[in-house]
Coordinates of C-alpha atoms and ligand atoms in Angstrom, one line a residue:
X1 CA 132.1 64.5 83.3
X2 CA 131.8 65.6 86.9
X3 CA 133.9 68.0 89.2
X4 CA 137.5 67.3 90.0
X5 CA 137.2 65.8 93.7
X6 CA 133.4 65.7 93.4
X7 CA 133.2 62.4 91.9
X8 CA 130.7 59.7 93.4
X9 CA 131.8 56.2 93.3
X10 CA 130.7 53.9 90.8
X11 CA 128.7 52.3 93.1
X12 CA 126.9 55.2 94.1
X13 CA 126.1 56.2 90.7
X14 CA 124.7 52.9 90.1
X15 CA 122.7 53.0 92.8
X16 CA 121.6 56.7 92.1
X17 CA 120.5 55.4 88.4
X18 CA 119.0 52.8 89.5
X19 CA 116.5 54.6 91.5
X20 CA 115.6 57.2 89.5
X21 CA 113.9 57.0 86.2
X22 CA 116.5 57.2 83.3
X23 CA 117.8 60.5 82.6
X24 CA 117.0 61.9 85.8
X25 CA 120.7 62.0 87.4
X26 CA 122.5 64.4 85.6
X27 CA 126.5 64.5 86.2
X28 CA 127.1 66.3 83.5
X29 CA 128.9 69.7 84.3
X30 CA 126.7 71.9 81.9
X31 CA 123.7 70.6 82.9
X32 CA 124.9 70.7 86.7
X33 CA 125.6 74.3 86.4
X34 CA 121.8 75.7 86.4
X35 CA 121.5 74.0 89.9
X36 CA 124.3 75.2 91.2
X37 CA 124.5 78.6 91.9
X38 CA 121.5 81.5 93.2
X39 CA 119.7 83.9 91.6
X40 CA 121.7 86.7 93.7
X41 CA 125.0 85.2 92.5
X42 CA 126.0 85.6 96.0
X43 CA 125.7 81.9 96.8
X44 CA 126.9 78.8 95.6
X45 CA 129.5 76.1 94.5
X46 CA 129.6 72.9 92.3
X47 CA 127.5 69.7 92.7
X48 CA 128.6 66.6 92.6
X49 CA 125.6 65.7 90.7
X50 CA 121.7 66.3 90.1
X51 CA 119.2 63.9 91.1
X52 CA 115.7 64.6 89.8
X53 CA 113.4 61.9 91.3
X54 CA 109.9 62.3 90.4
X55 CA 107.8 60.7 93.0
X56 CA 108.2 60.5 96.8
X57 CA 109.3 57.3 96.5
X58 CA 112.3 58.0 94.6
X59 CA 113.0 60.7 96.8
X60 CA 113.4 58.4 99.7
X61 CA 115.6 55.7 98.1
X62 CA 117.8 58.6 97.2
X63 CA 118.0 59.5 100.7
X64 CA 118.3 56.4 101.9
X65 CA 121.5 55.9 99.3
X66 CA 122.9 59.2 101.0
X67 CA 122.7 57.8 104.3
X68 CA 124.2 54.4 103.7
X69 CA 127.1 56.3 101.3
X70 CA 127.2 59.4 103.9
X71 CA 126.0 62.0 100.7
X72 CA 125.5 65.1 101.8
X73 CA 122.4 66.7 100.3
X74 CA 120.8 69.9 99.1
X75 CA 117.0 69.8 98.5
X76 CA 116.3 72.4 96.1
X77 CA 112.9 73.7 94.3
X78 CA 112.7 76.7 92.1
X79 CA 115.9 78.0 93.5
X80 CA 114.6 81.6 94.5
X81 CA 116.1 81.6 97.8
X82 CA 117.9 84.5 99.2
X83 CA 120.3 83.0 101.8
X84 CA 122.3 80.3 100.2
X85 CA 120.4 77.4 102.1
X86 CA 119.0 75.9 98.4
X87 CA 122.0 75.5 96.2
X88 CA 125.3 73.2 96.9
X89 CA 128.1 74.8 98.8
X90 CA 130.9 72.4 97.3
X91 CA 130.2 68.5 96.9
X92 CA 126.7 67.9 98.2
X93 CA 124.1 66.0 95.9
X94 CA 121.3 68.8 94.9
X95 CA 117.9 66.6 95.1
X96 CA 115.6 68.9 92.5
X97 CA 112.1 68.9 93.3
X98 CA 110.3 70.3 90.5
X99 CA 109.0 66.6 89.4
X100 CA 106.9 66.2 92.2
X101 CA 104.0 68.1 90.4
X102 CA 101.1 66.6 92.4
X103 CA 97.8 68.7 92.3
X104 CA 95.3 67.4 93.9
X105 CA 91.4 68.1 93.9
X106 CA 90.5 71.1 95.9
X107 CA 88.6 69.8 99.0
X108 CA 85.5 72.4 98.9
X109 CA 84.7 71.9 102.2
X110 CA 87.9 71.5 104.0
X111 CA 88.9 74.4 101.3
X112 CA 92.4 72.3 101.4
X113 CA 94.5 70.7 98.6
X114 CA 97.0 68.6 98.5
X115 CA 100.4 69.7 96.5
X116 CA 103.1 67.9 95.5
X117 CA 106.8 69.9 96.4
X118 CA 107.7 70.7 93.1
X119 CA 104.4 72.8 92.5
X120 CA 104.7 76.7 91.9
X121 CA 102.9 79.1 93.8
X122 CA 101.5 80.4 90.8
X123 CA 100.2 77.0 89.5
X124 CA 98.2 76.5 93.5
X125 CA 97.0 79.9 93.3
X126 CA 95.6 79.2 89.6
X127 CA 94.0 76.0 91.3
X128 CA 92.6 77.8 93.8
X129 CA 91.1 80.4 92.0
X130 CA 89.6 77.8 89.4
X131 CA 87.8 76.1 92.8
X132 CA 86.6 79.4 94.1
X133 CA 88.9 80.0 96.6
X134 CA 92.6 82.0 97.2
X135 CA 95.7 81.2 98.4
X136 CA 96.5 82.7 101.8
X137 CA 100.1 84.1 100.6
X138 CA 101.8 85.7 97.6
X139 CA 104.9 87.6 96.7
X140 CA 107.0 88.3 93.4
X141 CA 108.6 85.3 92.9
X142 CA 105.5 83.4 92.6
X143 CA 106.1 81.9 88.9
X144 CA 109.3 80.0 90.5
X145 CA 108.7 79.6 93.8
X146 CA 107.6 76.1 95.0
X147 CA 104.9 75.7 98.0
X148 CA 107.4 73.1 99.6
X149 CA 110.4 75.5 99.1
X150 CA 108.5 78.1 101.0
X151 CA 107.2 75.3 103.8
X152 CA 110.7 74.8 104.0
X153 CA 111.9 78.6 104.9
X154 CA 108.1 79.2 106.0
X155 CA 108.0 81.8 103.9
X156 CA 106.1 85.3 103.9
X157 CA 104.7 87.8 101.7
X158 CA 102.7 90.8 101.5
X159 CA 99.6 89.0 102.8
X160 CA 101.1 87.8 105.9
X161 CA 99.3 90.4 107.6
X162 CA 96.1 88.8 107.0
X163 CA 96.8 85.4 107.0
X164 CA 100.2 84.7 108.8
X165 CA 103.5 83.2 107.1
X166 CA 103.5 79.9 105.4
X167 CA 102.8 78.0 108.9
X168 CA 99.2 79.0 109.3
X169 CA 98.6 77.9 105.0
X170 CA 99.5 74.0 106.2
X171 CA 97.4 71.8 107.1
X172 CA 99.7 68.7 106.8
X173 CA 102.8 67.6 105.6
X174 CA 104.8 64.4 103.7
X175 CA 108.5 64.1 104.2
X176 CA 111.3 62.3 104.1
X177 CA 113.7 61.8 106.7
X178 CA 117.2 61.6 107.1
X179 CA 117.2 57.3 106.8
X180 CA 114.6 57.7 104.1
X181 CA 111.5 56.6 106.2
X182 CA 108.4 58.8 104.7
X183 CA 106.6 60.9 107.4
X184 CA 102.8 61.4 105.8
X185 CA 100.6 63.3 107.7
X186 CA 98.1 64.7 105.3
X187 CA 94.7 63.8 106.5
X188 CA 94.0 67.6 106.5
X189 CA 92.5 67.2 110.5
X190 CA 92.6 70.8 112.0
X191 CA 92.7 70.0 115.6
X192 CA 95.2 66.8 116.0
X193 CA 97.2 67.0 118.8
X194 CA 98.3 63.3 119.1
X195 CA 101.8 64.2 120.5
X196 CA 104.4 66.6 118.6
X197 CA 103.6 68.7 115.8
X198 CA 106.3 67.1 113.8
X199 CA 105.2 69.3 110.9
X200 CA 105.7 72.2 112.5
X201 CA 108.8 71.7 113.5
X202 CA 109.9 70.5 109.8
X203 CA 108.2 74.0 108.3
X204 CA 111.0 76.7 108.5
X205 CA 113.9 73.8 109.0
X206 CA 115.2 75.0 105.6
X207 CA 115.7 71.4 104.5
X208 CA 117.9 70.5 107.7
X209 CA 115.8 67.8 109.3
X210 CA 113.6 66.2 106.0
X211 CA 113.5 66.7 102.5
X212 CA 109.3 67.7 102.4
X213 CA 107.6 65.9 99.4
X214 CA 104.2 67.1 99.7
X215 CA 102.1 69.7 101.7
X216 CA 98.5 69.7 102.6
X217 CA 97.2 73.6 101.8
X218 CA 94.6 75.4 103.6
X219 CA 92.9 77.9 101.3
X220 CA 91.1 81.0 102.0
X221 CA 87.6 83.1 100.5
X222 CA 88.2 84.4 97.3
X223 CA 87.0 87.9 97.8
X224 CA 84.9 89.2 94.7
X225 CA 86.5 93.0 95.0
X226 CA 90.4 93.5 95.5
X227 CA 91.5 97.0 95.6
X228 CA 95.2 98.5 95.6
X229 CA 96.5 102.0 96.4
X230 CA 99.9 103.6 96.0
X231 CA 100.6 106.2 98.3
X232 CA 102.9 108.6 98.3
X233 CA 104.3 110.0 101.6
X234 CA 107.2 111.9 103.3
X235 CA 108.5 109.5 105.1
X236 CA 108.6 106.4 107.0
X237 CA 106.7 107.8 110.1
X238 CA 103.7 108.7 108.1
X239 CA 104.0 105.8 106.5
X240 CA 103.6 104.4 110.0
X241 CA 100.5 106.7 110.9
X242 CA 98.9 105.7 107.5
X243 CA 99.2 102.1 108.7
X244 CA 98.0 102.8 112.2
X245 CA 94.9 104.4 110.6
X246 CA 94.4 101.8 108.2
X247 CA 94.5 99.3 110.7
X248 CA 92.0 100.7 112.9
X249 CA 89.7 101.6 109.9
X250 CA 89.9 99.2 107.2
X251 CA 88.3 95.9 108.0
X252 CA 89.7 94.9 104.2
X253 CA 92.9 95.3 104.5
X254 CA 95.4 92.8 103.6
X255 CA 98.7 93.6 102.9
X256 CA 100.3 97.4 103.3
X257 CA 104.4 97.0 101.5
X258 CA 106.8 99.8 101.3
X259 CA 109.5 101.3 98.8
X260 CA 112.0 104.0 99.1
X261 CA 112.6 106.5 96.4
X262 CA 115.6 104.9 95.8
X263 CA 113.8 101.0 95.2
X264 CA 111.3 103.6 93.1
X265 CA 114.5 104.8 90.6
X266 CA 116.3 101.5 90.2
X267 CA 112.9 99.8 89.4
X268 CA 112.1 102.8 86.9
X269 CA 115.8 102.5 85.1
X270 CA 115.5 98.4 85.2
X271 CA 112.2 98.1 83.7
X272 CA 111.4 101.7 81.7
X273 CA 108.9 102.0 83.4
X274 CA 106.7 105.6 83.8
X275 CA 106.3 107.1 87.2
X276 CA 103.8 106.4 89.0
X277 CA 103.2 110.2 90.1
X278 CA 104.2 113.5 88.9
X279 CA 106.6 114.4 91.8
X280 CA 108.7 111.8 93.4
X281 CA 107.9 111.0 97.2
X282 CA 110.9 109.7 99.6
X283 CA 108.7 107.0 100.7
X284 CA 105.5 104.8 99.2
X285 CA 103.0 102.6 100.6
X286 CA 100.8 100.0 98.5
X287 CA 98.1 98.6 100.4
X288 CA 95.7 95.9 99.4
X289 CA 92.7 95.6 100.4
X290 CA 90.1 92.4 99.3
X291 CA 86.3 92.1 100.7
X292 CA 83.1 90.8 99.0
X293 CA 81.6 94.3 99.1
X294 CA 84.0 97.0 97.2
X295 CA 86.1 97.8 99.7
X296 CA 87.3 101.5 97.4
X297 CA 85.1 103.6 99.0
X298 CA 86.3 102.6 102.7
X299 CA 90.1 102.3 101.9
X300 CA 90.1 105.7 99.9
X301 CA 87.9 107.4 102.8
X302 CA 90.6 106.5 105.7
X303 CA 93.4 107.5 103.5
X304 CA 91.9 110.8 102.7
X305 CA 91.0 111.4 106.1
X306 CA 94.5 110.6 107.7
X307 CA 95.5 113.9 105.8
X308 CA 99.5 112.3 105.5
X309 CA 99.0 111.2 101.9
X310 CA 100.9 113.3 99.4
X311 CA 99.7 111.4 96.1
X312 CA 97.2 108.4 95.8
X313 CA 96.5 106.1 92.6
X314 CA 94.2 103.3 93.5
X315 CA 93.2 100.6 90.8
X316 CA 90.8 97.6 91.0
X317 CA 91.1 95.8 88.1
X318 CA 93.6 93.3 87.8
X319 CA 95.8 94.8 85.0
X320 CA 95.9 98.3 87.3
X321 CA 96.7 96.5 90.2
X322 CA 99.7 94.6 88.9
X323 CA 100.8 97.7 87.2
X324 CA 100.9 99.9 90.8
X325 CA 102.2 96.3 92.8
X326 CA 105.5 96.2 90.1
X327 CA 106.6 99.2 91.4
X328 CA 107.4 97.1 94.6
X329 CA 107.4 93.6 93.7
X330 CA 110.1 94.3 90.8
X331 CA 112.5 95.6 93.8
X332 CA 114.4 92.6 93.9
X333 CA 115.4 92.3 90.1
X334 CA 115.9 95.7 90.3
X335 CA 118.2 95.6 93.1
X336 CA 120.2 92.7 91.2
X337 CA 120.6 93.9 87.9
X338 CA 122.8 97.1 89.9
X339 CA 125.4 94.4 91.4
X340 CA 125.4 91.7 94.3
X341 CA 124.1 93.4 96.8
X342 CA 124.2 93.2 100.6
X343 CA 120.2 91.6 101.6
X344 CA 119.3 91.3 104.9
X345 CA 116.0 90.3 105.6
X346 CA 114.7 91.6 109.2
X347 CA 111.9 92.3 111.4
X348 CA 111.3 94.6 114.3
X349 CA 108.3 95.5 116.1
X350 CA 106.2 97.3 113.9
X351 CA 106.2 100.8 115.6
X352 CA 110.2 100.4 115.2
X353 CA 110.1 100.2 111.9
X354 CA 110.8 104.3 110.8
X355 CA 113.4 104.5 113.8
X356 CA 115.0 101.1 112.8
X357 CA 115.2 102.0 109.0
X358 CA 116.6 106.1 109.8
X359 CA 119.3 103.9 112.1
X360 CA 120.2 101.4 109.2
X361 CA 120.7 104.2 107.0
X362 CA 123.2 106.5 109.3
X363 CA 124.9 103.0 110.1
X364 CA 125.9 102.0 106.8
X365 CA 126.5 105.9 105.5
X366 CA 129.1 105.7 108.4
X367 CA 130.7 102.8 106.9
X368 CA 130.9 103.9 102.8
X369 CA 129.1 106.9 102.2
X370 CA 128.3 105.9 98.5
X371 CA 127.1 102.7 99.8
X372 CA 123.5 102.7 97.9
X373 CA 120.6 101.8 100.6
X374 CA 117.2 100.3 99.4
X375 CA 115.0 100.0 101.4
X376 CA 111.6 97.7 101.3
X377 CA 109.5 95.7 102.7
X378 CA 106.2 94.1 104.7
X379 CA 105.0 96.9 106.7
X380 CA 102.4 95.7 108.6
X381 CA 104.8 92.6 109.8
X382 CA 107.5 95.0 110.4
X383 CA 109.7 93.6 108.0
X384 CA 112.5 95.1 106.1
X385 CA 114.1 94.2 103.4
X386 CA 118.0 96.4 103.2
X387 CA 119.1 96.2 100.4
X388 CA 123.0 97.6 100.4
X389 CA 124.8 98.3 97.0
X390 CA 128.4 99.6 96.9
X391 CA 130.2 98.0 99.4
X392 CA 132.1 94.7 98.9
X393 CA 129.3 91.6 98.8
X394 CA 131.9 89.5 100.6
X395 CA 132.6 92.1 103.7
X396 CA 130.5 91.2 106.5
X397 CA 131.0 94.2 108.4
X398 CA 127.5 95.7 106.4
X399 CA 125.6 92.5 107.1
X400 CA 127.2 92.0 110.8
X401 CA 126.5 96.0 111.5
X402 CA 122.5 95.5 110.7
X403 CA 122.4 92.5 112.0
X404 CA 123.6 93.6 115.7
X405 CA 121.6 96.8 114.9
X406 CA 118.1 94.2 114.7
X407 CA 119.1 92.5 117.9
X408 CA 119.4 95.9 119.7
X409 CA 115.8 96.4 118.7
X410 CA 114.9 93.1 119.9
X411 CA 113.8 92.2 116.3
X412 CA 114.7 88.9 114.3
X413 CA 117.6 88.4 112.3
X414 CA 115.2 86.2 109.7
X415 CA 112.0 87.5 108.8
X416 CA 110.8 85.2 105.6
X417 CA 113.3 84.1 104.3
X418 CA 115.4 81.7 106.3
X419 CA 118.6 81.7 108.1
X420 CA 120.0 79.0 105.4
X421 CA 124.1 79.9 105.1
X422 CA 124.3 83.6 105.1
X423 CA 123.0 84.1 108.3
X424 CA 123.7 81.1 110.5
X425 CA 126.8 82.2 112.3
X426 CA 124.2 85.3 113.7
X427 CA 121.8 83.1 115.1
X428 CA 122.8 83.5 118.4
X429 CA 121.3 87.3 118.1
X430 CA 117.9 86.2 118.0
X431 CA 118.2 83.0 119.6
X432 CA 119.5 82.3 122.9
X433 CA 122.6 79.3 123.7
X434 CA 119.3 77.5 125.2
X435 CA 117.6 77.5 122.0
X436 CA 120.6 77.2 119.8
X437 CA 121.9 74.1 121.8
X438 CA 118.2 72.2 121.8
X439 CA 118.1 73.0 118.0
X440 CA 121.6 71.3 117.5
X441 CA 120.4 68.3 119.9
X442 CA 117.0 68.0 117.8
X443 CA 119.2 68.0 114.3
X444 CA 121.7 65.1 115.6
X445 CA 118.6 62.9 116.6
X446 CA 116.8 63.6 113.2
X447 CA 120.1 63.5 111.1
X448 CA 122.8 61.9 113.0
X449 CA 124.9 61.9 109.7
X450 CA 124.4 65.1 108.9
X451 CA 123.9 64.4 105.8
X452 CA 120.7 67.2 105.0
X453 CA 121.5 70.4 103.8
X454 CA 124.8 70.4 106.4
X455 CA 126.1 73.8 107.2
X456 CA 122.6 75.5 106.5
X457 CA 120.9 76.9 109.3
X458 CA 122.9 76.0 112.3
X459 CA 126.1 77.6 113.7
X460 CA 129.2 76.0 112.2
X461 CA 131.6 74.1 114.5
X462 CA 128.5 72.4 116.0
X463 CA 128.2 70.0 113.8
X464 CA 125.4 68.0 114.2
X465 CA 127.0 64.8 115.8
X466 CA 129.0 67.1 118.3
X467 CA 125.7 69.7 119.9
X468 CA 128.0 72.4 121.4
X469 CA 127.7 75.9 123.1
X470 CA 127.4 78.7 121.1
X471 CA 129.5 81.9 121.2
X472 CA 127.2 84.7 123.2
X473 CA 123.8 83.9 124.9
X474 CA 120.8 85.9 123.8
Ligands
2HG1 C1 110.2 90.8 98.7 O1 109.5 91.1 99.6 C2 111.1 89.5 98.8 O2 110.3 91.4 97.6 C3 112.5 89.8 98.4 O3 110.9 89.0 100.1 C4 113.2 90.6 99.4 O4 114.8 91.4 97.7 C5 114.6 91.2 98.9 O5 115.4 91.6 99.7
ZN2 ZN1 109.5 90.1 101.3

């Protein structure tokens, strides 16, 4: 049975059935329900059904039966998003992507693949490494995560240091657009400037101008040594100086994240897990470093020599290395399981960062001093992840108060993870009424129906048929 108020026509189910393989549109409210909501519990709100397609194909005649019936859609892929742009706000269609398993042969000398949208991070990076080679970006949610998902938000990660955000991994892209045409540009050609980058502009759209099927990967060396370090220090400026050093030092370096000693605690109680030093520090540092000569000697020589380090562990096997990298990649989860939290994921220029966090903290200690702040992150991209437990999930004063608190700074209000719903009536503090205007001009000639993922990313009132000003100029 479906929603109350959410029910398609007849006709549109027929048509929905017709073009999917059997089984594959689920109305049913139980089986709805796991697509409905996100894993923060923050977002969310009932389907009016589930379409599964497994082939580009299908995913186009579904679009094409949302345009004609004016459907609104969600695209969704392993549902690990963090601002409400992947999961149905009330009525929409959630297209599920995780059918579209293509994985194709690694091109050795391209060093590209081809992946279907529904493919996990995890399974490309498996690929890779079977081939010989890496994938240029990783984070926590890698078991769930899809590679088209994180085209879509143009994703981050500890290694975008290295190797840049999800942008500079694609070498190509398949889509559908809003009337179900199939934009394929795959061939995998490096330089290619015959007119727009369309694929560009469709990675980071958060599902707002296409639905992406497929994406052509690049891949990077897969170093024979990798070599991680937790570091304990006194605070965020030395964690800063450590960087500075490593920087300047470390040719291997390819990721430096950061924890707090509260992150440190939660992800302790959440887990049981043992410290990872006798004496707790206020802040950590873990730093990766990969190279095809061991790069221990050079990493563990800078960080001696910068004299801030208070504790070191370093690890180079892969077991050890997870083992120090849980202690920040279990953040999240930890961070959950102690309520819905307030998440705001920012950048600022990286010698901000210490400044920028000491601010957020005084800021929201103002507001409720028992509010609980976590904070982590992507050093080396100046990106910080507040976390904010205590005060009510639904009062937007926290969110609104770091958010004008980033735009002081001059930072982004989106670092990795998309604007999608939670952030979209702050755009205009990172993007100017220019920008916001030729965004909403762009999403009316791509979707004049509105009908992809509506309400995510742009400024509500503007609809996408009516392009209109936006509150403040930036
Ligand atoms: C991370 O870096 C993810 O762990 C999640 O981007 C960030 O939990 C968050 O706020
Ligand atoms: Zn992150």
């Amino acid at each position: 049975m479906s929603a109350p108020g959410l029910e398609l026509s007849d006709e549109a189910l027929a048509e929905l059935r017709a073009a999917l393989d059997p089984g594959h549109l689920l109305v049913d409210r139980e089986l709805c329900a796991g697509f409905e909501h996100d894993i923060t519990g923050r977002f969310g709100g009932a389907a009016c059904a589930v379409a599964r397609p497994a082939d580009t194909a299908q995913v186009a005649a579904v679009v094409r039966i949302c345009a004609k019936r004016a459907i609104p859609l969600v695209p969704q892929g392993g549902n690990t998003g963090l601002v409400g742009g992947g999961v149905p706000r009330g009525g929409e269609l959630v297209v599920w992507l995780g059918r579209l398993q293509q994985l194709g042969d690694v091109d050795q000398v391209a060093a590209q693949v081809i992946v279907g949208a529904g493919v996990t991070l995890e399974q490309l990076q498996r690929h890779a490494h079977a081939a010989g080679l890496d994938v240029g970006i990783d984070h926590g949610a890698r078991a769930a995560a899809t590679i088209c998902g994180m085209a879509a938000t143009n994703a981050g990660g500890g290694l975008a240091l290295r190797y840049g955000t999800m942008r500079a991994q694609i070498a190509g892209i398949e889509a559908v657009l809003a009337d179900g045409s199939i934009l394929r540009r795959l061939s995998g050609v490096l330089k290619d400037n015959a007119g727009y980058d369309l694929p560009a502009l469709l990675i980071g759209s958060e599902g707002t101008l296409a639905v992406i099927t497929a994406v052509a990967v690049r891949l990077v060396p897969a170093h024979r040594h990798r070599v991680t370090a937790l570091v304990g220090l006194a605070g965020m400026e030395d964690a800063l100086a450590l960087f500075a050093t490593l920087r300047q030092r470390v040719g291997s370096l390819v990721g430096t994240d950061f924890f707090d000693a509260c992150g440190l605690a939660r992800v302790r109680d959440h887990r049981g897990l043992r410290a990872p030093f006798e004496r707790a520090w206020p802040v950590y540092l873990v730093i990766e470093c990969a190279a095809d000569v061991d790069p221990t000697e050079e990493l563990a020589g800078a960080v001696e020599e910068s004299g801030i380090a208070l504790d070191v562990a370093f690890a180079d096997d892969s077991q050890g290395r997870a083992k120090l990298w849980a202690y920040r990649e279990l953040q999240n989860e930890s961070v959950a399981a102690g309520g819905v939290p307030h998440k705001l994921d920012v950048s600022v220029r990286i010698p901000d960062v210490p400044r920028f966090a000491a601010e957020v903290r005084d800021l929201i200690a103002a507001f409720d001093a028992t509010a609980e702040v976590i904070l982590y992150g992507h050093l080396g991209d100046g990106n910080v992840h507040v976390n904010v437990l205590g005060p009510d999930p639904d009062d937007a004063r926290v969110d609104v108060a770091v958010l004008e608190l980033v735009a002081r700074y001059g930072g982004s209000i989106s670092a990795e993870h998309g604007v999608g719903i939670a952030k979209r009536e702050h755009l205009h503090l990172s993007r100017s009424r220019a920008e916001i205007d030729a965004m909403q001009r762009l999403k009316h000639a791509l979707d004049p129906g509105d009908i992809l993922n509506p309400g995510c990313v742009l400024p509500a009132g503007g609809s996408a048929t009516r392009p209109r000003q936006s509150a403040t100029g930036g």
